[in-house]
GROMACS .gro file of C-alpha atoms in nm:
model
   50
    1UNK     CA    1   5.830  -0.290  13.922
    2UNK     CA    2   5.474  -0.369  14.011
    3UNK     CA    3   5.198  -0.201  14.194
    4UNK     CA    4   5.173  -0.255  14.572
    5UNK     CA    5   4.973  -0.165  14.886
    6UNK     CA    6   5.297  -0.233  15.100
    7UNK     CA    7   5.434   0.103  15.274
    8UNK     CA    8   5.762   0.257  15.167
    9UNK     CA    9   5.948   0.106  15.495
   10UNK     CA   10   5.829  -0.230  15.399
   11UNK     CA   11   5.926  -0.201  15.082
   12UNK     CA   12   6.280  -0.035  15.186
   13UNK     CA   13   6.316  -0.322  15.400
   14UNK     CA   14   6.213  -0.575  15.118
   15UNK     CA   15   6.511  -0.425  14.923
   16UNK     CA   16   6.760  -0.494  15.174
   17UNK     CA   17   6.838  -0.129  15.325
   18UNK     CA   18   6.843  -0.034  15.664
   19UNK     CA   19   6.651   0.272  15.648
   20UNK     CA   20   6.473   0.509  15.401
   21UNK     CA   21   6.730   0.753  15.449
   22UNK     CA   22   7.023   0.495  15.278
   23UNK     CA   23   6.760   0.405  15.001
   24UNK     CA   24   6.661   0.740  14.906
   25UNK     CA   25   7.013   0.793  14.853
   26UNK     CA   26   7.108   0.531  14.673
   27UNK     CA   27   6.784   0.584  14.414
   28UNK     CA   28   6.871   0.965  14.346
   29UNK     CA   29   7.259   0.864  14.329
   30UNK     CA   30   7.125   0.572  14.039
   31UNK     CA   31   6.836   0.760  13.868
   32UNK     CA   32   6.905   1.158  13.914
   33UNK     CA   33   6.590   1.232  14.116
   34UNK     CA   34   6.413   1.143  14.442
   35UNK     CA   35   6.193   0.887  14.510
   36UNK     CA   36   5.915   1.096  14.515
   37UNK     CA   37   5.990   1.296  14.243
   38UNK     CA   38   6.011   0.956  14.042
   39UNK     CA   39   5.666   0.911  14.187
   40UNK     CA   40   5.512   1.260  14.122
   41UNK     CA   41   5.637   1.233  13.710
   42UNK     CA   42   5.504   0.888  13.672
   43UNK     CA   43   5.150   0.997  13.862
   44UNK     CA   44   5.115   1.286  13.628
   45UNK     CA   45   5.214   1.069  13.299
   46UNK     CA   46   4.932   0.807  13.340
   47UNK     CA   47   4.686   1.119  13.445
   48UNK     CA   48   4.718   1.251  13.133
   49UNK     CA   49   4.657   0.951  12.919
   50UNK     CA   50   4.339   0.930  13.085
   0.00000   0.00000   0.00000
């Protein structure tokens, strides 16, 4: 994983789903949590080492 600028379709699309939907789903299925959950916890750890 690396930072990017590209959007979450583009990114979706990079991965090889169809839609956002089918990703989404297959991230909480492999990792327990949303997307943007994933996103919120990882925001908030590198906040606080700041």
């Amino acid at each position: 994983m690396e930072h990017t600028d590209d959007s979450m379709e583009k990114i979706v699309s990079k991965c090889g789903f169809k839609d956002t939907a089918a990703f989404n789903s297959v991230f909480k299925f492999s990792f327990g949590i949303t997307p943007t959950d994933y996103l919120n916890i990882i925001s908030k750890m590198f906040k606080n080492k700041v």
